[in-house]
């Protein structure tokens, strides 16, 4: 079996490959996309970090590729959907750099607070700017954590050890779990109002892009300091620049940028900004850990057909996988959808299998549903191996049940989310052999293909409501490619599912919600 390492990787991982019988290794870093495309067809395994972009074009040329392993957590640089279609297992190495990234966030906060980079720079220039570089204490200051996953929870613990007051916001984790861990749960607006420091530990997705924008900065304390060691794009960089120039934000510590490397960036001209070139995971220990893990994953898969930390392949045999695949796909989409439309901290996920599921091991389907849900609010490290344990760690109970009567369907899967708000119910089924459909959301019956740019609209069932929505979207050149309308049982409301050719911007959502007969609108991506 041939393996290619296309990015710089710890020597410990290279040594494992070179000492393994049955593995032929090539290390070729710095390849252009075209150069990689020309040679990728030779290889059974590919080991990467963040530099290599495994695009649809690369996967199209990867005729022998069986597995991709990322020495790290984030998989933004891999087209996972295309890899899945091609039957390529995609794996990452969760946990290898969790502590390292949390420590970097704290180091950035300390450096920013005490002007350490500027002090070093001016001293090397022969200056002694002691008065100009006066810092402040972090003792007893309020440390606001956005995102309480593995990294965010460690950062919170480190700040608590520094005698800071720690407050936490995470809309998907129950307040009970956060408070049980010893921290105060707050709303996002409360965090903005109270925090002296705000650190971000959420994944980059539709809901978190530009999470910190001009409106968010306006709600913050004067003199707040902001740390981002998560992903570029979560902070609107132009709005951050304006907030620093106005004095609202006293300083920012950035390890990530929307475009990397950022080049001649306006933020880098400001003395109040310190920055590092995406070093959050870059320690000797972390890089050794993830290199070893990635090497072992590829070897286990290629030589022993063993799956470790795959994000797109359940741990079952190929024959069972063929039977389960339609349901695995359906439940992952149901989980992703629940993660985007459910409100409040999730306390329990109940999966009900109703109807005909002959002698199937349903556990991989449940895992797929939980993984889809958690992928919307856990930072980059949820996969088929750790989904259930990770849910348990953050206080989410998982339950399964079966029954025989599925009504009008041969089989039906019901996924109910219990949270701080009212329960959220989705039902899905398979038409034919593998045609996935969402057929119920709460009280509404409908039929939705779970794919693409989707919008969920609750409106009053009166003449003109649907027309006004269509006119508004048309005015903004947003084409409706599919529409489904579901009726509320014994009520005066209906629900509209729209599939559009392009995403619906937030300003258009607001315009639609202002229509007389529209109650609310939620957009999501599947």
Short mmCIF file of C-alpha atoms in Angstrom, two decimals:
data_model
loop_
_atom_site.label_atom_id
_atom_site.label_comp_id
_atom_site.label_asym_id
_atom_site.label_seq_id
_atom_site.Cartn_x
_atom_site.Cartn_y
_atom_site.Cartn_z
CA UNK A 1 0.00 0.00 0.00
CA UNK A 2 1.33 3.43 -0.95
CA UNK A 3 0.92 6.44 1.34
CA UNK A 4 1.66 10.08 0.58
CA UNK A 5 2.44 12.69 3.22
CA UNK A 6 1.78 16.02 1.50
CA UNK A 7 2.24 18.43 4.43
CA UNK A 8 4.93 18.90 7.04
CA UNK A 9 4.39 16.31 9.73
CA UNK A 10 6.09 15.26 12.96
CA UNK A 11 9.01 12.88 12.47
CA UNK A 12 7.45 10.41 14.88
CA UNK A 13 4.62 9.81 12.42
CA UNK A 14 7.00 9.41 9.49
CA UNK A 15 9.01 6.87 11.47
CA UNK A 16 5.90 4.76 12.12
CA UNK A 17 5.14 4.58 8.39
CA UNK A 18 8.73 3.78 7.45
CA UNK A 19 8.96 0.97 9.99
CA UNK A 20 5.70 -0.66 8.96
CA UNK A 21 5.78 -3.69 6.67
CA UNK A 22 3.34 -3.40 3.80
CA UNK A 23 3.53 0.41 3.60
CA UNK A 24 5.49 2.31 0.96
CA UNK A 25 5.86 5.97 1.96
CA UNK A 26 6.46 9.12 -0.06
CA UNK A 27 6.90 12.52 1.59
CA UNK A 28 6.24 15.32 -0.90
CA UNK A 29 5.33 18.64 0.68
CA UNK A 30 4.58 21.98 -0.91
CA UNK A 31 2.87 20.49 -3.96
CA UNK A 32 0.68 22.75 -6.07
CA UNK A 33 -2.91 21.56 -6.64
CA UNK A 34 -2.02 20.56 -10.18
CA UNK A 35 1.09 18.64 -9.04
CA UNK A 36 -0.95 16.79 -6.41
CA UNK A 37 -3.64 15.99 -8.95
CA UNK A 38 -1.06 14.47 -11.28
CA UNK A 39 0.28 11.99 -8.71
CA UNK A 40 -2.57 11.30 -6.26
CA UNK A 41 -3.86 8.37 -8.35
CA UNK A 42 -0.82 6.33 -7.23
CA UNK A 43 -1.70 6.37 -3.55
CA UNK A 44 -3.94 4.36 -1.23
CA UNK A 45 -3.55 6.71 1.74
CA UNK A 46 -3.01 10.45 2.16
CA UNK A 47 -1.74 12.12 5.34
CA UNK A 48 -2.26 15.89 5.55
CA UNK A 49 -2.37 18.86 7.86
CA UNK A 50 -4.01 22.14 6.89
CA UNK A 51 -2.03 23.19 3.80
CA UNK A 52 -3.21 20.51 1.38
CA UNK A 53 -6.66 21.20 -0.09
CA UNK A 54 -8.40 17.93 -0.91
CA UNK A 55 -10.94 19.26 -3.38
CA UNK A 56 -13.47 17.56 -5.61
CA UNK A 57 -10.93 17.76 -8.47
CA UNK A 58 -8.22 16.10 -6.41
CA UNK A 59 -10.60 13.35 -5.29
CA UNK A 60 -11.69 12.81 -8.88
CA UNK A 61 -8.08 11.99 -9.77
CA UNK A 62 -7.54 9.84 -6.65
CA UNK A 63 -8.56 6.58 -8.29
CA UNK A 64 -6.91 4.33 -5.69
CA UNK A 65 -7.35 6.46 -2.59
CA UNK A 66 -8.98 4.70 0.36
CA UNK A 67 -8.25 6.90 3.36
CA UNK A 68 -7.32 10.49 4.25
CA UNK A 69 -5.99 11.24 7.73
CA UNK A 70 -5.66 14.79 9.04
CA UNK A 71 -2.94 15.27 11.65
CA UNK A 72 -5.12 17.67 13.61
CA UNK A 73 -8.79 18.40 14.16
CA UNK A 74 -10.10 20.78 11.50
CA UNK A 75 -11.21 19.35 8.15
CA UNK A 76 -12.14 22.60 6.40
CA UNK A 77 -9.62 21.69 3.70
CA UNK A 78 -11.26 18.36 2.78
CA UNK A 79 -14.41 17.95 0.68
CA UNK A 80 -15.93 15.35 2.99
CA UNK A 81 -19.15 14.90 1.01
CA UNK A 82 -17.20 14.16 -2.16
CA UNK A 83 -14.85 11.83 -0.30
CA UNK A 84 -17.86 9.94 1.07
CA UNK A 85 -19.32 9.58 -2.42
CA UNK A 86 -15.98 8.21 -3.61
CA UNK A 87 -15.83 5.75 -0.71
CA UNK A 88 -12.79 7.42 0.86
CA UNK A 89 -12.64 7.31 4.65
CA UNK A 90 -11.78 10.68 6.22
CA UNK A 91 -10.25 10.70 9.68
CA UNK A 92 -8.96 13.33 12.07
CA UNK A 93 -7.07 13.25 15.36
CA UNK A 94 -9.30 14.80 18.04
CA UNK A 95 -7.74 15.52 21.39
CA UNK A 96 -4.15 15.68 20.20
CA UNK A 97 -4.02 19.48 20.32
CA UNK A 98 -6.96 20.39 22.57
CA UNK A 99 -4.90 21.48 25.57
CA UNK A 100 -2.40 23.22 23.34
CA UNK A 101 -5.04 25.43 21.71
CA UNK A 102 -6.64 26.36 25.04
CA UNK A 103 -3.23 27.25 26.47
CA UNK A 104 -2.52 29.44 23.44
CA UNK A 105 -5.72 31.41 24.03
CA UNK A 106 -4.65 32.11 27.62
CA UNK A 107 -1.12 33.00 26.50
CA UNK A 108 -2.54 35.43 23.95
CA UNK A 109 -4.72 37.03 26.62
CA UNK A 110 -1.75 37.51 28.96
CA UNK A 111 0.47 38.88 26.20
CA UNK A 112 -2.21 41.33 25.09
CA UNK A 113 -3.00 42.48 28.62
CA UNK A 114 0.61 43.16 29.57
CA UNK A 115 1.76 44.50 26.18
CA UNK A 116 4.48 41.86 25.97
CA UNK A 117 4.89 41.89 22.14
CA UNK A 118 5.06 45.69 21.97
CA UNK A 119 7.38 45.80 24.97
CA UNK A 120 9.76 43.36 23.31
CA UNK A 121 9.62 45.19 19.99
CA UNK A 122 10.30 48.65 21.42
CA UNK A 123 13.03 47.41 23.75
CA UNK A 124 14.85 45.81 20.82
CA UNK A 125 14.72 49.21 19.13
CA UNK A 126 16.51 50.76 22.11
CA UNK A 127 13.42 52.39 23.65
CA UNK A 128 12.24 52.26 27.27
CA UNK A 129 8.51 52.97 26.93
CA UNK A 130 7.55 51.85 30.41
CA UNK A 131 4.76 54.37 30.98
CA UNK A 132 3.24 53.96 27.51
CA UNK A 133 3.02 50.20 27.90
CA UNK A 134 1.25 50.00 31.24
CA UNK A 135 -0.94 46.90 31.40
CA UNK A 136 -3.70 45.74 33.71
CA UNK A 137 -4.34 42.82 36.06
CA UNK A 138 -6.47 39.89 35.04
CA UNK A 139 -7.19 39.01 38.67
CA UNK A 140 -10.93 39.18 39.38
CA UNK A 141 -11.71 40.23 35.81
CA UNK A 142 -14.60 38.57 33.96
CA UNK A 143 -13.60 36.02 31.33
CA UNK A 144 -16.35 35.31 28.80
CA UNK A 145 -16.15 31.97 26.97
CA UNK A 146 -18.21 31.50 23.80
CA UNK A 147 -18.38 27.75 23.16
CA UNK A 148 -17.98 25.14 25.91
CA UNK A 149 -16.58 22.21 23.94
CA UNK A 150 -13.30 20.47 24.73
CA UNK A 151 -11.12 23.53 24.09
CA UNK A 152 -13.50 26.12 25.55
CA UNK A 153 -13.98 24.13 28.75
CA UNK A 154 -10.20 23.81 29.23
CA UNK A 155 -9.72 27.55 28.61
CA UNK A 156 -12.44 28.25 31.18
CA UNK A 157 -10.67 26.04 33.71
CA UNK A 158 -7.32 27.74 33.12
CA UNK A 159 -8.90 31.18 33.57
CA UNK A 160 -10.57 30.06 36.78
CA UNK A 161 -7.17 28.95 38.02
CA UNK A 162 -5.95 32.50 37.40
CA UNK A 163 -8.68 33.74 39.77
CA UNK A 164 -10.83 35.21 37.04
CA UNK A 165 -14.63 35.23 37.09
CA UNK A 166 -15.66 32.87 34.28
CA UNK A 167 -18.98 33.14 32.45
CA UNK A 168 -19.98 30.83 29.60
CA UNK A 169 -22.37 30.96 26.66
CA UNK A 170 -23.16 27.92 24.55
CA UNK A 171 -26.68 27.65 23.11
CA UNK A 172 -26.40 23.91 22.56
CA UNK A 173 -25.16 22.80 25.96
CA UNK A 174 -27.51 22.80 28.91
CA UNK A 175 -27.04 25.37 31.65
CA UNK A 176 -27.05 22.52 34.19
CA UNK A 177 -24.00 20.92 32.59
CA UNK A 178 -22.04 24.19 32.54
CA UNK A 179 -22.99 25.03 36.12
CA UNK A 180 -22.11 21.51 37.25
CA UNK A 181 -18.64 22.10 35.79
CA UNK A 182 -18.34 25.11 38.09
CA UNK A 183 -19.07 27.99 35.74
CA UNK A 184 -21.86 30.52 35.37
CA UNK A 185 -24.11 30.11 32.34
CA UNK A 186 -25.22 33.36 30.69
CA UNK A 187 -26.94 34.48 27.50
CA UNK A 188 -24.82 35.87 24.68
CA UNK A 189 -26.02 39.42 25.35
CA UNK A 190 -25.21 39.03 29.05
CA UNK A 191 -21.73 37.82 28.16
CA UNK A 192 -21.21 40.84 25.91
CA UNK A 193 -22.36 43.21 28.67
CA UNK A 194 -20.27 41.71 31.47
CA UNK A 195 -17.04 40.29 30.02
CA UNK A 196 -13.71 42.09 30.28
CA UNK A 197 -12.26 39.41 27.99
CA UNK A 198 -14.08 37.36 25.35
CA UNK A 199 -12.55 34.19 23.92
CA UNK A 200 -14.10 32.26 21.04
CA UNK A 201 -14.17 28.45 20.86
CA UNK A 202 -16.89 27.56 18.35
CA UNK A 203 -16.72 25.93 14.90
CA UNK A 204 -16.95 28.05 11.77
CA UNK A 205 -20.30 27.46 10.12
CA UNK A 206 -23.19 29.48 8.73
CA UNK A 207 -24.50 30.41 12.19
CA UNK A 208 -21.13 31.60 13.50
CA UNK A 209 -19.74 33.51 10.51
CA UNK A 210 -19.50 37.18 11.59
CA UNK A 211 -20.79 36.21 15.04
CA UNK A 212 -18.81 39.13 16.44
CA UNK A 213 -19.85 42.04 14.25
CA UNK A 214 -20.65 45.73 14.74
CA UNK A 215 -23.91 44.94 16.57
CA UNK A 216 -22.11 42.57 18.94
CA UNK A 217 -19.30 45.04 19.65
CA UNK A 218 -21.87 47.74 20.43
CA UNK A 219 -23.26 45.55 23.22
CA UNK A 220 -19.86 44.95 24.83
CA UNK A 221 -18.20 46.72 27.71
CA UNK A 222 -16.00 49.66 26.84
CA UNK A 223 -12.41 48.45 26.91
CA UNK A 224 -13.17 44.78 26.26
CA UNK A 225 -10.41 42.57 24.89
CA UNK A 226 -11.14 39.83 22.33
CA UNK A 227 -9.25 36.57 21.71
CA UNK A 228 -9.81 34.30 18.70
CA UNK A 229 -7.90 31.03 18.44
CA UNK A 230 -10.80 29.20 16.76
CA UNK A 231 -11.38 30.00 13.08
CA UNK A 232 -11.05 33.09 10.94
CA UNK A 233 -14.34 34.60 9.80
CA UNK A 234 -16.12 34.20 13.14
CA UNK A 235 -15.11 37.80 13.85
CA UNK A 236 -16.00 40.38 11.21
CA UNK A 237 -12.53 41.83 10.76
CA UNK A 238 -13.65 45.18 9.31
CA UNK A 239 -16.05 45.71 12.22
CA UNK A 240 -13.32 44.74 14.70
CA UNK A 241 -10.99 47.32 13.15
CA UNK A 242 -13.67 50.01 13.55
CA UNK A 243 -14.38 48.95 17.14
CA UNK A 244 -10.69 49.23 18.06
CA UNK A 245 -10.29 52.58 16.34
CA UNK A 246 -13.33 53.93 18.21
CA UNK A 247 -11.97 52.74 21.55
CA UNK A 248 -14.84 50.32 22.23
CA UNK A 249 -12.44 47.36 22.00
CA UNK A 250 -9.16 47.92 23.85
CA UNK A 251 -7.31 45.13 22.10
CA UNK A 252 -7.54 41.90 20.14
CA UNK A 253 -5.39 38.77 20.09
CA UNK A 254 -5.81 36.85 16.85
CA UNK A 255 -4.37 33.49 15.90
CA UNK A 256 -6.64 33.08 12.87
CA UNK A 257 -7.85 35.20 9.97
CA UNK A 258 -10.60 34.93 7.36
CA UNK A 259 -7.88 34.59 4.72
CA UNK A 260 -4.60 32.92 5.67
CA UNK A 261 -2.01 34.19 5.41
CA UNK A 262 -3.69 37.60 5.81
CA UNK A 263 -1.09 39.64 3.91
CA UNK A 264 -1.13 43.41 4.47
CA UNK A 265 -4.14 43.44 6.73
CA UNK A 266 -5.53 46.66 8.30
CA UNK A 267 -5.76 45.01 11.73
CA UNK A 268 -2.03 44.34 11.68
CA UNK A 269 -1.36 48.09 11.49
CA UNK A 270 -2.89 48.63 14.94
CA UNK A 271 -0.78 48.63 18.11
CA UNK A 272 -3.79 47.23 19.99
CA UNK A 273 -3.69 44.00 17.98
CA UNK A 274 -1.33 41.10 18.56
CA UNK A 275 -1.31 38.14 16.20
CA UNK A 276 0.23 34.76 15.57
CA UNK A 277 0.22 32.70 12.34
CA UNK A 278 -2.33 30.03 13.36
CA UNK A 279 -0.13 28.60 16.11
CA UNK A 280 -2.89 27.35 18.39
CA UNK A 281 -2.08 23.70 17.74
CA UNK A 282 1.63 24.23 17.11
CA UNK A 283 3.53 22.77 20.00
CA UNK A 284 6.07 20.00 19.81
CA UNK A 285 3.90 17.76 21.98
CA UNK A 286 0.74 18.35 19.97
CA UNK A 287 2.38 17.84 16.59
CA UNK A 288 4.00 14.63 17.78
CA UNK A 289 0.68 13.37 19.14
CA UNK A 290 -1.32 14.09 15.97
CA UNK A 291 1.40 12.75 13.65
CA UNK A 292 1.51 9.45 15.53
CA UNK A 293 -2.28 9.23 15.59
CA UNK A 294 -2.63 9.94 11.85
CA UNK A 295 -0.01 7.34 10.95
CA UNK A 296 -1.66 4.68 13.11
CA UNK A 297 -5.08 5.49 11.64
CA UNK A 298 -3.93 5.04 8.04
CA UNK A 299 -2.04 1.83 8.81
CA UNK A 300 -4.98 0.36 10.75
CA UNK A 301 -7.37 1.12 7.90
CA UNK A 302 -5.19 0.00 4.99
CA UNK A 303 -3.74 -3.13 6.56
CA UNK A 304 -6.40 -4.24 9.05
CA UNK A 305 -9.66 -2.67 7.81
CA UNK A 306 -10.00 -0.95 11.20
CA UNK A 307 -11.66 2.47 11.48
CA UNK A 308 -10.30 4.95 14.04
CA UNK A 309 -11.84 8.42 14.44
CA UNK A 310 -13.50 8.49 11.03
CA UNK A 311 -15.84 11.41 10.40
CA UNK A 312 -17.71 9.72 7.55
CA UNK A 313 -17.47 5.94 8.01
CA UNK A 314 -19.16 3.90 10.78
CA UNK A 315 -17.34 0.96 12.32
CA UNK A 316 -19.26 -1.83 10.54
CA UNK A 317 -18.53 -4.34 7.81
CA UNK A 318 -19.04 -3.43 4.17
CA UNK A 319 -22.16 -5.59 3.72
CA UNK A 320 -23.92 -4.11 6.75
CA UNK A 321 -22.86 -0.65 5.65
CA UNK A 322 -24.73 -1.13 2.35
CA UNK A 323 -27.95 -1.83 4.26
CA UNK A 324 -27.46 0.98 6.74
CA UNK A 325 -26.14 3.70 4.42
CA UNK A 326 -29.51 5.26 3.45
CA UNK A 327 -30.54 5.48 7.11
CA UNK A 328 -27.12 6.75 8.18
CA UNK A 329 -27.36 9.51 5.58
CA UNK A 330 -30.93 10.38 6.57
CA UNK A 331 -30.18 10.54 10.29
CA UNK A 332 -27.04 12.60 9.85
CA UNK A 333 -29.09 15.17 7.90
CA UNK A 334 -31.81 15.07 10.57
CA UNK A 335 -29.17 15.70 13.23
CA UNK A 336 -27.63 18.59 11.29
CA UNK A 337 -31.09 20.09 10.80
CA UNK A 338 -31.94 19.73 14.49
CA UNK A 339 -28.68 21.42 15.39
CA UNK A 340 -29.60 24.44 13.30
CA UNK A 341 -33.28 24.85 14.22
CA UNK A 342 -33.43 23.71 17.86
CA UNK A 343 -33.40 26.39 20.53
CA UNK A 344 -31.91 26.17 24.02
CA UNK A 345 -29.36 23.87 25.62
CA UNK A 346 -29.83 20.27 24.51
CA UNK A 347 -30.54 17.88 27.39
CA UNK A 348 -31.67 14.69 25.64
CA UNK A 349 -31.81 13.15 22.16
CA UNK A 350 -34.44 10.45 21.71
CA UNK A 351 -34.26 8.27 18.58
CA UNK A 352 -37.28 6.08 17.80
CA UNK A 353 -37.12 3.40 15.11
CA UNK A 354 -40.66 2.69 13.97
CA UNK A 355 -41.66 -0.04 11.53
CA UNK A 356 -39.54 -2.50 9.57
CA UNK A 357 -35.81 -2.58 10.47
CA UNK A 358 -35.10 -6.32 10.01
CA UNK A 359 -32.23 -7.56 12.17
CA UNK A 360 -30.18 -4.39 11.66
CA UNK A 361 -27.68 -3.04 14.17
CA UNK A 362 -29.20 0.42 14.64
CA UNK A 363 -26.35 1.85 16.73
CA UNK A 364 -24.44 3.31 13.73
CA UNK A 365 -27.63 5.13 12.69
CA UNK A 366 -28.02 6.64 16.15
CA UNK A 367 -24.38 7.65 16.15
CA UNK A 368 -24.85 9.34 12.79
CA UNK A 369 -27.80 11.36 14.12
CA UNK A 370 -25.87 12.44 17.22
CA UNK A 371 -22.79 13.28 15.16
CA UNK A 372 -24.86 15.43 12.83
CA UNK A 373 -26.37 17.27 15.78
CA UNK A 374 -23.09 17.85 17.60
CA UNK A 375 -21.30 18.93 14.40
CA UNK A 376 -23.31 22.15 14.55
CA UNK A 377 -21.91 23.31 17.88
CA UNK A 378 -18.90 21.21 18.90
CA UNK A 379 -15.64 22.57 17.56
CA UNK A 380 -14.38 20.31 14.76
CA UNK A 381 -13.74 17.13 16.73
CA UNK A 382 -16.93 15.08 16.60
CA UNK A 383 -16.88 11.80 14.65
CA UNK A 384 -18.42 8.33 14.56
CA UNK A 385 -16.12 7.12 17.30
CA UNK A 386 -16.58 9.83 19.91
CA UNK A 387 -20.07 11.21 19.19
CA UNK A 388 -21.91 9.34 21.96
CA UNK A 389 -19.23 9.79 24.62
CA UNK A 390 -18.86 13.45 23.70
CA UNK A 391 -22.62 13.95 24.03
CA UNK A 392 -22.49 12.33 27.47
CA UNK A 393 -19.55 14.51 28.48
CA UNK A 394 -21.51 17.67 27.76
CA UNK A 395 -24.59 16.43 29.58
CA UNK A 396 -26.74 15.15 26.70
CA UNK A 397 -28.63 11.91 27.33
CA UNK A 398 -29.10 9.57 24.33
CA UNK A 399 -32.02 7.16 24.25
CA UNK A 400 -33.21 4.64 21.64
CA UNK A 401 -36.47 2.76 21.25
CA UNK A 402 -38.23 0.60 18.64
CA UNK A 403 -41.85 -0.08 17.74
CA UNK A 404 -43.61 -1.85 14.90
CA UNK A 405 -46.37 0.49 13.69
CA UNK A 406 -45.13 3.15 11.23
CA UNK A 407 -48.46 4.38 9.88
CA UNK A 408 -48.27 5.09 6.16
CA UNK A 409 -44.56 4.24 5.96
CA UNK A 410 -42.62 0.99 5.79
CA UNK A 411 -40.20 2.49 8.29
CA UNK A 412 -39.88 5.79 10.07
CA UNK A 413 -37.22 7.39 12.26
CA UNK A 414 -38.29 9.98 14.83
CA UNK A 415 -35.66 12.25 16.40
CA UNK A 416 -36.78 14.35 19.37
CA UNK A 417 -34.62 17.01 20.99
CA UNK A 418 -35.42 17.88 24.60
CA UNK A 419 -33.89 21.20 25.67
CA UNK A 420 -34.49 24.27 27.81
CA UNK A 421 -37.28 25.09 25.34
CA UNK A 422 -40.14 22.92 24.09
CA UNK A 423 -39.30 19.54 22.44
CA UNK A 424 -38.36 19.64 18.75
CA UNK A 425 -39.51 16.64 16.67
CA UNK A 426 -38.31 15.52 13.25
CA UNK A 427 -39.41 12.40 11.39
CA UNK A 428 -37.74 10.94 8.35
CA UNK A 429 -38.03 7.94 6.09
CA UNK A 430 -36.54 6.33 3.00
CA UNK A 431 -38.52 6.20 -0.25
CA UNK A 432 -37.52 3.30 -2.48
CA UNK A 433 -33.97 2.10 -1.86
CA UNK A 434 -32.15 5.25 -0.79
CA UNK A 435 -34.30 8.37 -1.29
CA UNK A 436 -34.16 10.26 2.03
CA UNK A 437 -37.07 12.49 3.07
CA UNK A 438 -37.99 14.59 6.09
CA UNK A 439 -41.74 14.01 6.53
CA UNK A 440 -42.60 15.76 9.79
CA UNK A 441 -41.43 18.70 11.86
CA UNK A 442 -43.30 19.07 15.13
CA UNK A 443 -47.03 19.23 14.24
CA UNK A 444 -46.45 19.73 10.54
CA UNK A 445 -46.56 17.02 7.88
CA UNK A 446 -44.57 17.65 4.73
CA UNK A 447 -42.01 16.08 2.40
CA UNK A 448 -38.52 17.60 2.16
CA UNK A 449 -35.37 16.45 0.40
CA UNK A 450 -32.69 17.11 3.05
CA UNK A 451 -30.11 18.83 0.89
CA UNK A 452 -29.08 22.34 -0.15
CA UNK A 453 -29.98 25.89 0.92
CA UNK A 454 -33.20 25.50 2.89
CA UNK A 455 -35.52 27.86 4.72
CA UNK A 456 -38.23 27.08 7.22
CA UNK A 457 -41.04 29.65 7.43
CA UNK A 458 -43.97 29.67 9.84
CA UNK A 459 -46.82 31.80 8.55
CA UNK A 460 -50.54 32.46 8.95
CA UNK A 461 -52.59 30.37 6.53
CA UNK A 462 -54.31 33.19 4.66
CA UNK A 463 -54.38 34.22 1.00
CA UNK A 464 -51.34 36.20 -0.09
CA UNK A 465 -48.84 34.92 2.47
CA UNK A 466 -46.94 32.64 0.10
CA UNK A 467 -47.08 35.19 -2.71
CA UNK A 468 -45.56 37.94 -0.56
CA UNK A 469 -42.68 35.65 0.38
CA UNK A 470 -42.02 34.79 -3.28
CA UNK A 471 -42.13 38.45 -4.31
CA UNK A 472 -39.65 39.41 -1.58
CA UNK A 473 -37.18 36.69 -2.58
CA UNK A 474 -37.56 37.57 -6.26
CA UNK A 475 -36.82 41.20 -5.53
CA UNK A 476 -33.43 40.08 -4.21
CA UNK A 477 -32.77 37.72 -7.18
CA UNK A 478 -33.13 34.61 -5.01
CA UNK A 479 -34.65 31.78 -7.01
CA UNK A 480 -36.93 29.20 -5.36
CA UNK A 481 -36.06 25.79 -6.79
CA UNK A 482 -38.47 23.81 -4.62
CA UNK A 483 -41.30 24.61 -2.22
CA UNK A 484 -43.25 22.40 0.17
CA UNK A 485 -46.16 23.55 2.32
CA UNK A 486 -47.27 21.64 5.41
CA UNK A 487 -50.41 22.25 7.40
CA UNK A 488 -50.71 22.44 11.16
CA UNK A 489 -53.24 19.95 12.53
CA UNK A 490 -56.39 21.82 13.62
CA UNK A 491 -54.71 25.21 13.43
CA UNK A 492 -54.49 28.40 11.40
CA UNK A 493 -50.76 28.23 10.67
CA UNK A 494 -48.74 26.42 8.06
CA UNK A 495 -45.08 25.77 7.50
CA UNK A 496 -43.22 26.44 4.27
CA UNK A 497 -40.02 24.68 3.31
CA UNK A 498 -38.09 26.46 0.58
CA UNK A 499 -35.06 25.28 -1.31
CA UNK A 500 -33.25 28.16 -2.98
CA UNK A 501 -30.41 28.24 -5.47
CA UNK A 502 -28.41 30.50 -3.16
CA UNK A 503 -28.42 31.22 0.59
CA UNK A 504 -30.93 33.77 1.90
CA UNK A 505 -28.97 36.64 3.56
CA UNK A 506 -29.93 37.73 7.06
CA UNK A 507 -31.23 41.10 5.85
CA UNK A 508 -33.66 39.31 3.51
CA UNK A 509 -34.74 37.01 6.35
CA UNK A 510 -35.54 40.11 8.41
CA UNK A 511 -37.51 41.60 5.52
CA UNK A 512 -39.59 38.42 5.18
CA UNK A 513 -40.19 38.23 8.94
CA UNK A 514 -41.57 41.79 8.76
CA UNK A 515 -44.31 40.67 6.34
CA UNK A 516 -47.79 40.79 7.88
CA UNK A 517 -48.57 37.08 7.63
CA UNK A 518 -45.11 35.68 8.47
CA UNK A 519 -44.43 34.54 12.04
CA UNK A 520 -40.72 33.65 11.70
CA UNK A 521 -38.11 32.31 9.29
CA UNK A 522 -35.10 30.07 9.88
CA UNK A 523 -32.45 29.31 7.27
CA UNK A 524 -30.11 26.33 7.32
CA UNK A 525 -27.76 24.31 5.14
CA UNK A 526 -27.89 20.55 4.56
#
